[in-house]
Amino acid sequence: MSEQLFPGTVASVRRALERTFVEEDPRDAAWRGRVGNARMSVRVDVVADPDDAAQAMVVASSEVLPVPKFTGPLAASVLLEHDGFVLGRLRHNGSALVAEQSMLGGHTLAQEEVTVAVWTVGWLSANEGARLHMRVGGMDPGEPRTPDVDVRRGAEERVAVVRERAARWLETNGFVDDPVWGLHGEAGSTRVFVSAMHHLERSSVIIVAAPVLIDVDLTDELALAACTIADETTVGRFAYTDARRELWFEHAILADDLQEVELMHAVRAVAETADAVDEQLASAHGGRRYLDLA
């Protein structure tokens, strides 16, 4: 159980959520409760990072749709929806499509990070089901939905501060801050781009993204292959940009209390996954890698 693995992180999660949402019996989870106006059921698990068994990962999740069999049209819809996401991802767990957000546990975990992640996952589970049904049915759900919240004063200034902090750490790791392309660094056959943006009332988010395929059509087979790869990772989502015919792999982290170890964990995860799978996906489904374009 979670308590036996990382008791300190489990305690931090419970402290962050105990007075914010309606708690339920956690059963096999670190925490479980009802979130948002729709009172969506969200669970939080504390697990080991697959790449470092000593590192705790906190995973907030909530069921969006019961889906015994993950189909190509649904996988394609997921990749299109991801293109409009800020925080979170959709993943098939074998019996259902769930909304998820993962974050580092341990000393870097901030209470605000847990609260925002849990609220965001609950909001996604309440809103994504209808949009996915429309896409699978051949209808256009329109522009991505955004939470109806009041943006606090100083949002742009907070994003600028977060970006400046990230730039200092990234530039010591070989990244370049280009006036056109922004913060970017080499990652084998691809390149990692890092950007900052506002989220909800007063939070900032860092999005780490790498192009996987360029000039590629989104087929059911490509979508299923990409989702299968992402389902095996703790962090990261594939997103397809229809207007540019591009497939990206990305991960978003809350940046209000950003620390270097969190940022570099996201950068490594995105870089290693994108670099490892672009040739495989290009060979099977067409398109060009970033290296081919360069």
PDB file of C-alpha atoms in Angstrom:
ATOM      1  CA  MET A   1       0.000   0.000   0.000  1.00  0.00           C
ATOM      2  CA  SER A   2       1.005   3.620  -0.439  1.00  0.00           C
ATOM      3  CA  GLU A   3       1.605   4.161   3.297  1.00  0.00           C
ATOM      4  CA  GLN A   4       4.214   1.420   3.330  1.00  0.00           C
ATOM      5  CA  LEU A   5       6.126   2.895   0.415  1.00  0.00           C
ATOM      6  CA  PHE A   6       6.434   6.647   1.046  1.00  0.00           C
ATOM      7  CA  PRO A   7       4.722   7.596   4.321  1.00  0.00           C
ATOM      8  CA  GLY A   8       6.073  11.162   4.281  1.00  0.00           C
ATOM      9  CA  THR A   9       4.649  11.893   0.840  1.00  0.00           C
ATOM     10  CA  VAL A  10       1.324  10.241   1.741  1.00  0.00           C
ATOM     11  CA  ALA A  11       1.093  12.473   4.819  1.00  0.00           C
ATOM     12  CA  SER A  12       1.834  15.561   2.690  1.00  0.00           C
ATOM     13  CA  VAL A  13      -0.917  14.611   0.250  1.00  0.00           C
ATOM     14  CA  ARG A  14      -3.470  14.149   3.014  1.00  0.00           C
ATOM     15  CA  ARG A  15      -2.555  17.455   4.683  1.00  0.00           C
ATOM     16  CA  ALA A  16      -2.959  19.267   1.377  1.00  0.00           C
ATOM     17  CA  LEU A  17      -6.408  17.827   0.666  1.00  0.00           C
ATOM     18  CA  GLU A  18      -8.058  17.236   4.037  1.00  0.00           C
ATOM     19  CA  ARG A  19      -9.792  20.627   4.251  1.00  0.00           C
ATOM     20  CA  THR A  20     -10.182  21.389   0.559  1.00  0.00           C
ATOM     21  CA  PHE A  21     -12.372  18.586  -0.786  1.00  0.00           C
ATOM     22  CA  VAL A  22     -14.938  16.097   0.542  1.00  0.00           C
ATOM     23  CA  GLU A  23     -12.936  13.077   1.661  1.00  0.00           C
ATOM     24  CA  GLU A  24     -14.082   9.483   1.223  1.00  0.00           C
ATOM     25  CA  ASP A  25     -12.753   6.186   2.483  1.00  0.00           C
ATOM     26  CA  PRO A  26      -9.370   5.948   0.694  1.00  0.00           C
ATOM     27  CA  ARG A  27      -9.461   2.126   0.612  1.00  0.00           C
ATOM     28  CA  ASP A  28      -6.379   1.166  -1.451  1.00  0.00           C
ATOM     29  CA  ALA A  29      -5.427   4.777  -2.325  1.00  0.00           C
ATOM     30  CA  ALA A  30      -3.396   7.374  -0.448  1.00  0.00           C
ATOM     31  CA  TRP A  31      -6.440   9.694  -0.617  1.00  0.00           C
ATOM     32  CA  ARG A  32      -9.877   9.624  -2.217  1.00  0.00           C
ATOM     33  CA  GLY A  33     -12.594  12.264  -2.374  1.00  0.00           C
ATOM     34  CA  ARG A  34     -15.206  14.273  -4.264  1.00  0.00           C
ATOM     35  CA  VAL A  35     -13.961  17.265  -6.230  1.00  0.00           C
ATOM     36  CA  GLY A  36     -15.490  20.341  -7.872  1.00  0.00           C
ATOM     37  CA  ASN A  37     -19.094  21.363  -8.442  1.00  0.00           C
ATOM     38  CA  ALA A  38     -19.761  18.060 -10.208  1.00  0.00           C
ATOM     39  CA  ARG A  39     -18.397  16.140  -7.191  1.00  0.00           C
ATOM     40  CA  MET A  40     -16.272  13.879  -9.356  1.00  0.00           C
ATOM     41  CA  SER A  41     -14.523  11.033  -7.553  1.00  0.00           C
ATOM     42  CA  VAL A  42     -10.741  11.509  -7.583  1.00  0.00           C
ATOM     43  CA  ARG A  43      -8.128   9.201  -6.103  1.00  0.00           C
ATOM     44  CA  VAL A  44      -4.505   9.950  -5.336  1.00  0.00           C
ATOM     45  CA  ASP A  45      -1.849   7.219  -5.312  1.00  0.00           C
ATOM     46  CA  VAL A  46       1.760   7.417  -4.216  1.00  0.00           C
ATOM     47  CA  VAL A  47       3.949   5.067  -6.252  1.00  0.00           C
ATOM     48  CA  ALA A  48       7.605   4.585  -7.081  1.00  0.00           C
ATOM     49  CA  ASP A  49       9.061   6.283 -10.158  1.00  0.00           C
ATOM     50  CA  PRO A  50       9.663   3.479 -12.687  1.00  0.00           C
ATOM     51  CA  ASP A  51      13.097   4.964 -13.419  1.00  0.00           C
ATOM     52  CA  ASP A  52      14.082   5.474  -9.762  1.00  0.00           C
ATOM     53  CA  ALA A  53      12.532   3.214  -7.148  1.00  0.00           C
ATOM     54  CA  ALA A  54      13.652   5.571  -4.367  1.00  0.00           C
ATOM     55  CA  GLN A  55      11.695   8.493  -5.857  1.00  0.00           C
ATOM     56  CA  ALA A  56       8.013   8.913  -4.997  1.00  0.00           C
ATOM     57  CA  MET A  57       5.504   9.862  -7.665  1.00  0.00           C
ATOM     58  CA  VAL A  58       2.060  11.250  -6.793  1.00  0.00           C
ATOM     59  CA  VAL A  59      -0.666  10.337  -9.299  1.00  0.00           C
ATOM     60  CA  ALA A  60      -4.123  11.943  -9.186  1.00  0.00           C
ATOM     61  CA  SER A  61      -6.725  10.199 -11.350  1.00  0.00           C
ATOM     62  CA  SER A  62     -10.460  10.184 -12.058  1.00  0.00           C
ATOM     63  CA  GLU A  63     -12.578   8.070 -14.395  1.00  0.00           C
ATOM     64  CA  VAL A  64     -13.866   9.843 -17.504  1.00  0.00           C
ATOM     65  CA  LEU A  65     -15.537   6.981 -19.396  1.00  0.00           C
ATOM     66  CA  PRO A  66     -15.908   3.239 -18.741  1.00  0.00           C
ATOM     67  CA  VAL A  67     -14.199   1.760 -21.799  1.00  0.00           C
ATOM     68  CA  PRO A  68     -13.490  -2.008 -21.721  1.00  0.00           C
ATOM     69  CA  LYS A  69     -11.863  -1.896 -25.180  1.00  0.00           C
ATOM     70  CA  PHE A  70      -9.719   1.038 -26.278  1.00  0.00           C
ATOM     71  CA  THR A  71     -10.480   1.702 -29.963  1.00  0.00           C
ATOM     72  CA  GLY A  72      -8.632   3.607 -32.668  1.00  0.00           C
ATOM     73  CA  PRO A  73     -11.256   6.369 -33.030  1.00  0.00           C
ATOM     74  CA  LEU A  74     -11.204   6.969 -29.274  1.00  0.00           C
ATOM     75  CA  ALA A  75      -7.391   7.017 -29.219  1.00  0.00           C
ATOM     76  CA  ALA A  76      -7.377   9.571 -32.059  1.00  0.00           C
ATOM     77  CA  SER A  77      -9.890  11.677 -30.142  1.00  0.00           C
ATOM     78  CA  VAL A  78      -7.640  11.580 -27.076  1.00  0.00           C
ATOM     79  CA  LEU A  79      -4.643  12.879 -29.045  1.00  0.00           C
ATOM     80  CA  LEU A  80      -6.717  15.705 -30.500  1.00  0.00           C
ATOM     81  CA  GLU A  81      -8.056  16.637 -27.061  1.00  0.00           C
ATOM     82  CA  HIS A  82      -4.544  16.624 -25.596  1.00  0.00           C
ATOM     83  CA  ASP A  83      -3.596  19.369 -28.040  1.00  0.00           C
ATOM     84  CA  GLY A  84      -5.808  21.729 -26.040  1.00  0.00           C
ATOM     85  CA  PHE A  85      -4.737  20.584 -22.556  1.00  0.00           C
ATOM     86  CA  VAL A  86      -2.687  22.601 -20.100  1.00  0.00           C
ATOM     87  CA  LEU A  87      -2.315  20.227 -17.133  1.00  0.00           C
ATOM     88  CA  GLY A  88      -3.183  16.521 -17.143  1.00  0.00           C
ATOM     89  CA  ARG A  89      -3.636  13.704 -19.634  1.00  0.00           C
ATOM     90  CA  LEU A  90      -6.096  10.952 -20.602  1.00  0.00           C
ATOM     91  CA  ARG A  91      -5.027   7.324 -20.228  1.00  0.00           C
ATOM     92  CA  HIS A  92      -6.703   3.957 -20.706  1.00  0.00           C
ATOM     93  CA  ASN A  93      -6.153   1.770 -17.641  1.00  0.00           C
ATOM     94  CA  GLY A  94      -7.549  -1.446 -19.120  1.00  0.00           C
ATOM     95  CA  SER A  95     -11.166  -0.909 -18.159  1.00  0.00           C
ATOM     96  CA  ALA A  96     -11.748   2.852 -18.330  1.00  0.00           C
ATOM     97  CA  LEU A  97     -10.433   6.096 -19.720  1.00  0.00           C
ATOM     98  CA  VAL A  98      -9.121   8.189 -16.842  1.00  0.00           C
ATOM     99  CA  ALA A  99      -7.847  11.738 -16.413  1.00  0.00           C
ATOM    100  CA  GLU A 100      -4.458  11.856 -14.696  1.00  0.00           C
ATOM    101  CA  GLN A 101      -1.782  14.193 -13.442  1.00  0.00           C
ATOM    102  CA  SER A 102       1.547  12.956 -12.065  1.00  0.00           C
ATOM    103  CA  MET A 103       4.047  14.908  -9.995  1.00  0.00           C
ATOM    104  CA  LEU A 104       7.222  14.252  -8.026  1.00  0.00           C
ATOM    105  CA  GLY A 105       6.747  13.401  -4.357  1.00  0.00           C
ATOM    106  CA  GLY A 106       9.195  13.893  -1.527  1.00  0.00           C
ATOM    107  CA  HIS A 107      10.668  17.229  -0.483  1.00  0.00           C
ATOM    108  CA  THR A 108       9.728  18.986  -3.741  1.00  0.00           C
ATOM    109  CA  LEU A 109       5.985  18.356  -3.321  1.00  0.00           C
ATOM    110  CA  ALA A 110       4.051  21.542  -2.489  1.00  0.00           C
ATOM    111  CA  GLN A 111       0.517  21.500  -1.055  1.00  0.00           C
ATOM    112  CA  GLU A 112      -0.709  23.882  -3.741  1.00  0.00           C
ATOM    113  CA  GLU A 113       0.641  21.501  -6.391  1.00  0.00           C
ATOM    114  CA  VAL A 114      -1.452  18.635  -5.031  1.00  0.00           C
ATOM    115  CA  THR A 115      -4.590  20.746  -4.689  1.00  0.00           C
ATOM    116  CA  VAL A 116      -4.414  22.176  -8.215  1.00  0.00           C
ATOM    117  CA  ALA A 117      -3.640  18.759  -9.737  1.00  0.00           C
ATOM    118  CA  VAL A 118      -6.592  17.110  -7.987  1.00  0.00           C
ATOM    119  CA  TRP A 119      -8.989  19.920  -8.939  1.00  0.00           C
ATOM    120  CA  THR A 120      -7.806  19.833 -12.566  1.00  0.00           C
ATOM    121  CA  VAL A 121      -8.228  16.060 -12.818  1.00  0.00           C
ATOM    122  CA  GLY A 122     -11.737  16.323 -11.390  1.00  0.00           C
ATOM    123  CA  TRP A 123     -12.603  19.070 -13.863  1.00  0.00           C
ATOM    124  CA  LEU A 124     -11.284  17.020 -16.801  1.00  0.00           C
ATOM    125  CA  SER A 125     -13.279  13.959 -15.752  1.00  0.00           C
ATOM    126  CA  ALA A 126     -16.445  16.066 -15.611  1.00  0.00           C
ATOM    127  CA  ASN A 127     -15.944  17.731 -18.997  1.00  0.00           C
ATOM    128  CA  GLU A 128     -14.025  15.428 -21.322  1.00  0.00           C
ATOM    129  CA  GLY A 129     -16.559  12.614 -21.682  1.00  0.00           C
ATOM    130  CA  ALA A 130     -19.015  14.631 -23.780  1.00  0.00           C
ATOM    131  CA  ARG A 131     -16.264  16.015 -26.007  1.00  0.00           C
ATOM    132  CA  LEU A 132     -14.839  12.554 -26.650  1.00  0.00           C
ATOM    133  CA  HIS A 133     -18.286  11.182 -27.527  1.00  0.00           C
ATOM    134  CA  MET A 134     -18.680  13.975 -30.084  1.00  0.00           C
ATOM    135  CA  ARG A 135     -15.271  13.327 -31.675  1.00  0.00           C
ATOM    136  CA  VAL A 136     -15.818   9.582 -31.922  1.00  0.00           C
ATOM    137  CA  GLY A 137     -19.198  10.298 -33.500  1.00  0.00           C
ATOM    138  CA  GLY A 138     -17.593  12.466 -36.170  1.00  0.00           C
ATOM    139  CA  MET A 139     -18.647  15.813 -34.714  1.00  0.00           C
ATOM    140  CA  ASP A 140     -16.472  18.813 -33.903  1.00  0.00           C
ATOM    141  CA  PRO A 141     -16.665  19.656 -30.166  1.00  0.00           C
ATOM    142  CA  GLY A 142     -15.385  23.174 -30.814  1.00  0.00           C
ATOM    143  CA  GLU A 143     -12.584  25.019 -29.087  1.00  0.00           C
ATOM    144  CA  PRO A 144     -11.009  23.358 -26.036  1.00  0.00           C
ATOM    145  CA  ARG A 145     -12.987  23.979 -22.856  1.00  0.00           C
ATOM    146  CA  THR A 146     -11.297  25.983 -20.122  1.00  0.00           C
ATOM    147  CA  PRO A 147     -12.279  26.214 -16.448  1.00  0.00           C
ATOM    148  CA  ASP A 148     -14.585  29.109 -15.637  1.00  0.00           C
ATOM    149  CA  VAL A 149     -12.442  30.809 -12.982  1.00  0.00           C
ATOM    150  CA  ASP A 150     -11.437  34.397 -12.274  1.00  0.00           C
ATOM    151  CA  VAL A 151      -7.793  35.061 -13.133  1.00  0.00           C
ATOM    152  CA  ARG A 152      -6.048  36.797 -10.255  1.00  0.00           C
ATOM    153  CA  ARG A 153      -4.138  40.027 -10.790  1.00  0.00           C
ATOM    154  CA  GLY A 154      -0.475  39.636 -11.718  1.00  0.00           C
ATOM    155  CA  ALA A 155      -0.839  36.432 -13.747  1.00  0.00           C
ATOM    156  CA  GLU A 156       1.505  37.565 -16.533  1.00  0.00           C
ATOM    157  CA  GLU A 157       4.147  38.664 -14.025  1.00  0.00           C
ATOM    158  CA  ARG A 158       4.049  35.279 -12.271  1.00  0.00           C
ATOM    159  CA  VAL A 159       4.474  33.460 -15.578  1.00  0.00           C
ATOM    160  CA  ALA A 160       7.459  35.681 -16.443  1.00  0.00           C
ATOM    161  CA  VAL A 161       9.111  34.910 -13.090  1.00  0.00           C
ATOM    162  CA  VAL A 162       8.609  31.162 -13.577  1.00  0.00           C
ATOM    163  CA  ARG A 163      10.018  31.293 -17.096  1.00  0.00           C
ATOM    164  CA  GLU A 164      13.083  33.245 -15.963  1.00  0.00           C
ATOM    165  CA  ARG A 165      13.773  30.716 -13.203  1.00  0.00           C
ATOM    166  CA  ALA A 166      13.417  27.805 -15.629  1.00  0.00           C
ATOM    167  CA  ALA A 167      15.680  29.522 -18.185  1.00  0.00           C
ATOM    168  CA  ARG A 168      18.530  29.819 -15.673  1.00  0.00           C
ATOM    169  CA  TRP A 169      18.468  26.109 -14.916  1.00  0.00           C
ATOM    170  CA  LEU A 170      17.969  25.027 -18.516  1.00  0.00           C
ATOM    171  CA  GLU A 171      20.767  27.191 -19.916  1.00  0.00           C
ATOM    172  CA  THR A 172      23.233  25.445 -17.579  1.00  0.00           C
ATOM    173  CA  ASN A 173      22.085  22.195 -19.206  1.00  0.00           C
ATOM    174  CA  GLY A 174      22.767  23.324 -22.768  1.00  0.00           C
ATOM    175  CA  PHE A 175      19.426  24.925 -23.631  1.00  0.00           C
ATOM    176  CA  VAL A 176      19.193  28.052 -25.764  1.00  0.00           C
ATOM    177  CA  ASP A 177      16.704  30.882 -25.228  1.00  0.00           C
ATOM    178  CA  ASP A 178      15.833  31.959 -28.747  1.00  0.00           C
ATOM    179  CA  PRO A 179      13.643  35.045 -29.394  1.00  0.00           C
ATOM    180  CA  VAL A 180      11.593  33.063 -31.937  1.00  0.00           C
ATOM    181  CA  TRP A 181      11.685  29.458 -30.730  1.00  0.00           C
ATOM    182  CA  GLY A 182      11.935  30.118 -27.002  1.00  0.00           C
ATOM    183  CA  LEU A 183      13.760  27.753 -24.651  1.00  0.00           C
ATOM    184  CA  HIS A 184      14.951  24.639 -26.449  1.00  0.00           C
ATOM    185  CA  GLY A 185      17.661  22.008 -26.248  1.00  0.00           C
ATOM    186  CA  GLU A 186      18.906  18.994 -28.183  1.00  0.00           C
ATOM    187  CA  ALA A 187      17.513  15.543 -27.389  1.00  0.00           C
ATOM    188  CA  GLY A 188      19.014  12.969 -29.727  1.00  0.00           C
ATOM    189  CA  SER A 189      16.902  12.830 -32.883  1.00  0.00           C
ATOM    190  CA  THR A 190      14.472  15.442 -31.610  1.00  0.00           C
ATOM    191  CA  ARG A 191      14.493  18.689 -29.649  1.00  0.00           C
ATOM    192  CA  VAL A 192      12.841  19.694 -26.373  1.00  0.00           C
ATOM    193  CA  PHE A 193      10.941  22.986 -26.119  1.00  0.00           C
ATOM    194  CA  VAL A 194       9.996  24.491 -22.754  1.00  0.00           C
ATOM    195  CA  SER A 195       7.325  27.156 -22.266  1.00  0.00           C
ATOM    196  CA  ALA A 196       5.448  28.731 -19.352  1.00  0.00           C
ATOM    197  CA  MET A 197       1.788  29.687 -19.184  1.00  0.00           C
ATOM    198  CA  HIS A 198      -0.987  30.630 -16.758  1.00  0.00           C
ATOM    199  CA  HIS A 199      -3.385  28.072 -15.237  1.00  0.00           C
ATOM    200  CA  LEU A 200      -6.580  28.568 -13.223  1.00  0.00           C
ATOM    201  CA  GLU A 201      -6.773  31.567 -10.864  1.00  0.00           C
ATOM    202  CA  ARG A 202      -3.154  32.220  -9.945  1.00  0.00           C
ATOM    203  CA  SER A 203      -1.034  29.229 -10.918  1.00  0.00           C
ATOM    204  CA  SER A 204       1.654  28.872 -13.564  1.00  0.00           C
ATOM    205  CA  VAL A 205       2.514  25.785 -15.551  1.00  0.00           C
ATOM    206  CA  ILE A 206       5.683  24.683 -17.346  1.00  0.00           C
ATOM    207  CA  ILE A 207       5.058  22.611 -20.487  1.00  0.00           C
ATOM    208  CA  VAL A 208       7.941  20.469 -21.743  1.00  0.00           C
ATOM    209  CA  ALA A 209       7.334  19.212 -25.294  1.00  0.00           C
ATOM    210  CA  ALA A 210       9.218  17.466 -28.091  1.00  0.00           C
ATOM    211  CA  PRO A 211       8.159  16.867 -31.725  1.00  0.00           C
ATOM    212  CA  VAL A 212       7.922  13.161 -32.552  1.00  0.00           C
ATOM    213  CA  LEU A 213       6.494  13.120 -36.086  1.00  0.00           C
ATOM    214  CA  ILE A 214       6.037  15.931 -38.603  1.00  0.00           C
ATOM    215  CA  ASP A 215       3.934  15.860 -41.796  1.00  0.00           C
ATOM    216  CA  VAL A 216       1.947  12.851 -40.583  1.00  0.00           C
ATOM    217  CA  ASP A 217      -1.748  12.036 -40.836  1.00  0.00           C
ATOM    218  CA  LEU A 218      -3.538  10.965 -37.673  1.00  0.00           C
ATOM    219  CA  THR A 219      -4.768   7.430 -38.283  1.00  0.00           C
ATOM    220  CA  ASP A 220      -6.439   5.096 -35.806  1.00  0.00           C
ATOM    221  CA  GLU A 221      -3.361   2.872 -35.914  1.00  0.00           C
ATOM    222  CA  LEU A 222      -0.955   5.727 -35.135  1.00  0.00           C
ATOM    223  CA  ALA A 223      -3.209   6.964 -32.339  1.00  0.00           C
ATOM    224  CA  LEU A 224      -3.409   3.526 -30.724  1.00  0.00           C
ATOM    225  CA  ALA A 225       0.349   3.057 -30.988  1.00  0.00           C
ATOM    226  CA  ALA A 226       1.039   6.452 -29.400  1.00  0.00           C
ATOM    227  CA  CYS A 227      -1.475   5.937 -26.597  1.00  0.00           C
ATOM    228  CA  THR A 228      -0.056   2.488 -25.871  1.00  0.00           C
ATOM    229  CA  ILE A 229       3.416   4.001 -25.451  1.00  0.00           C
ATOM    230  CA  ALA A 230       2.112   6.771 -23.170  1.00  0.00           C
ATOM    231  CA  ASP A 231       0.051   4.321 -21.100  1.00  0.00           C
ATOM    232  CA  GLU A 232       3.296   2.610 -20.093  1.00  0.00           C
ATOM    233  CA  THR A 233       4.809   5.828 -18.742  1.00  0.00           C
ATOM    234  CA  THR A 234       4.071   7.635 -15.484  1.00  0.00           C
ATOM    235  CA  VAL A 235       4.360  11.069 -17.066  1.00  0.00           C
ATOM    236  CA  GLY A 236       3.708  12.444 -20.516  1.00  0.00           C
ATOM    237  CA  ARG A 237       1.002  12.628 -23.173  1.00  0.00           C
ATOM    238  CA  PHE A 238       1.002  12.486 -26.967  1.00  0.00           C
ATOM    239  CA  ALA A 239      -0.798  15.374 -28.643  1.00  0.00           C
ATOM    240  CA  TYR A 240      -1.693  15.749 -32.309  1.00  0.00           C
ATOM    241  CA  THR A 241      -1.914  19.214 -33.863  1.00  0.00           C
ATOM    242  CA  ASP A 242      -4.291  18.848 -36.773  1.00  0.00           C
ATOM    243  CA  ALA A 243      -3.510  22.201 -38.428  1.00  0.00           C
ATOM    244  CA  ARG A 244       0.225  21.385 -38.678  1.00  0.00           C
ATOM    245  CA  ARG A 245      -0.072  17.572 -38.967  1.00  0.00           C
ATOM    246  CA  GLU A 246       2.381  17.075 -36.106  1.00  0.00           C
ATOM    247  CA  LEU A 247       2.604  14.566 -33.258  1.00  0.00           C
ATOM    248  CA  TRP A 248       4.280  15.768 -30.039  1.00  0.00           C
ATOM    249  CA  PHE A 249       5.136  14.178 -26.707  1.00  0.00           C
ATOM    250  CA  GLU A 250       4.807  16.513 -23.732  1.00  0.00           C
ATOM    251  CA  HIS A 251       4.398  16.821 -19.987  1.00  0.00           C
ATOM    252  CA  ALA A 252       3.132  19.730 -17.900  1.00  0.00           C
ATOM    253  CA  ILE A 253       4.112  20.511 -14.312  1.00  0.00           C
ATOM    254  CA  LEU A 254       2.753  23.063 -11.889  1.00  0.00           C
ATOM    255  CA  ALA A 255       5.405  25.754 -11.475  1.00  0.00           C
ATOM    256  CA  ASP A 256       4.248  27.871  -8.519  1.00  0.00           C
ATOM    257  CA  ASP A 257       6.961  26.350  -6.315  1.00  0.00           C
ATOM    258  CA  LEU A 258       9.137  25.072  -9.154  1.00  0.00           C
ATOM    259  CA  GLN A 259      12.417  23.403  -8.251  1.00  0.00           C
ATOM    260  CA  GLU A 260      15.215  22.371 -10.567  1.00  0.00           C
ATOM    261  CA  VAL A 261      14.859  18.649  -9.872  1.00  0.00           C
ATOM    262  CA  GLU A 262      11.189  18.760 -10.950  1.00  0.00           C
ATOM    263  CA  LEU A 263      11.958  20.610 -14.158  1.00  0.00           C
ATOM    264  CA  MET A 264      14.840  18.341 -15.160  1.00  0.00           C
ATOM    265  CA  HIS A 265      12.805  15.224 -14.342  1.00  0.00           C
ATOM    266  CA  ALA A 266      10.163  16.388 -16.837  1.00  0.00           C
ATOM    267  CA  VAL A 267      12.791  17.322 -19.438  1.00  0.00           C
ATOM    268  CA  ARG A 268      14.495  13.911 -19.192  1.00  0.00           C
ATOM    269  CA  ALA A 269      11.198  12.020 -19.363  1.00  0.00           C
ATOM    270  CA  VAL A 270      10.028  13.877 -22.463  1.00  0.00           C
ATOM    271  CA  ALA A 271      13.419  13.795 -24.197  1.00  0.00           C
ATOM    272  CA  GLU A 272      14.032  10.094 -23.610  1.00  0.00           C
ATOM    273  CA  THR A 273      10.554   8.989 -24.706  1.00  0.00           C
ATOM    274  CA  ALA A 274      10.404  11.165 -27.836  1.00  0.00           C
ATOM    275  CA  ASP A 275      13.937  10.221 -28.898  1.00  0.00           C
ATOM    276  CA  ALA A 276      13.260   6.519 -28.319  1.00  0.00           C
ATOM    277  CA  VAL A 277      10.025   6.160 -30.277  1.00  0.00           C
ATOM    278  CA  ASP A 278      10.152   8.605 -33.212  1.00  0.00           C
ATOM    279  CA  GLU A 279      11.956   6.242 -35.585  1.00  0.00           C
ATOM    280  CA  GLN A 280       9.684   3.334 -34.637  1.00  0.00           C
ATOM    281  CA  LEU A 281       6.522   5.370 -35.207  1.00  0.00           C
ATOM    282  CA  ALA A 282       7.806   6.895 -38.452  1.00  0.00           C
ATOM    283  CA  SER A 283       8.657   3.475 -39.875  1.00  0.00           C
ATOM    284  CA  ALA A 284       5.221   2.095 -39.054  1.00  0.00           C
ATOM    285  CA  HIS A 285       2.996   5.099 -39.700  1.00  0.00           C
ATOM    286  CA  GLY A 286       4.820   7.541 -41.951  1.00  0.00           C
ATOM    287  CA  GLY A 287       5.768  11.125 -41.353  1.00  0.00           C
ATOM    288  CA  ARG A 288       9.204  12.575 -40.677  1.00  0.00           C
ATOM    289  CA  ARG A 289      11.251  12.856 -37.517  1.00  0.00           C
ATOM    290  CA  TYR A 290      12.507  16.239 -36.321  1.00  0.00           C
ATOM    291  CA  LEU A 291      16.033  15.114 -37.296  1.00  0.00           C
ATOM    292  CA  ASP A 292      14.873  14.438 -40.856  1.00  0.00           C
ATOM    293  CA  LEU A 293      13.378  17.908 -41.083  1.00  0.00           C
ATOM    294  CA  ALA A 294      16.499  19.583 -39.688  1.00  0.00           C
TER     295      ALA A 294
END
